């Protein structure tokens, strides 16, 4: 049975994320997914500002409705592995919900 595709939005167009490695994180996520041949499990899209500018660069795990902030290229492999296995979100990068921020 095919796994559901997880959608990741990477803020690359917002002012803060574009100046704080958003584009590099996007590239790293895409490269990791391609290298591991996981294209059928993940879709990675560029995004405008996601409303968490002070945590730049920011990723939205759109499929699950949560956000990661201050993401580094070195976090990308772990994010992919975590969501491929459908484990709980990475707490150290998880941002507060928009209602409580
Ligand atoms: S600029 Fe990326 S979240 Fe606002």
Coordinates of N, CA and C in Angstrom, one line a residue, residues 67-72 75 79 90-95:
X67 N 4.9 23.6 12.4 CA 6.0 24.4 11.8 C 7.3 24.1 12.6
X68 N 8.4 24.1 11.8 CA 9.8 24.0 12.4 C 10.5 25.3 12.1
X69 N 11.2 25.8 13.1 CA 12.0 27.0 13.0 C 13.5 26.8 13.2
X70 N 14.3 27.8 12.8 CA 15.7 27.8 12.9 C 16.3 26.5 12.4
X71 N 15.7 26.1 11.2 CA 16.1 24.8 10.6 C 17.5 25.0 9.9
X72 N 18.4 24.1 10.1 CA 19.7 24.1 9.5 C 19.8 23.0 8.5
X75 N 19.8 19.6 9.8 CA 18.5 19.0 10.3 C 17.7 18.2 9.3
X79 N 14.7 15.4 9.7 CA 13.3 15.7 9.4 C 12.7 14.7 8.4
X90 N 9.9 16.7 15.5 CA 11.1 17.0 16.2 C 10.9 18.1 17.2
X91 N 10.9 17.8 18.5 CA 10.6 18.8 19.5 C 11.5 20.0 19.5
X92 N 12.8 19.8 19.2 CA 13.8 20.9 19.3 C 13.6 21.9 18.3
X93 N 12.9 21.6 17.2 CA 12.7 22.6 16.1 C 11.2 23.1 16.0
X94 N 10.4 22.4 16.8 CA 8.9 22.7 16.7 C 8.6 24.1 17.2
X95 N 7.8 24.8 16.5 CA 7.4 26.1 16.9 C 6.0 26.1 17.6

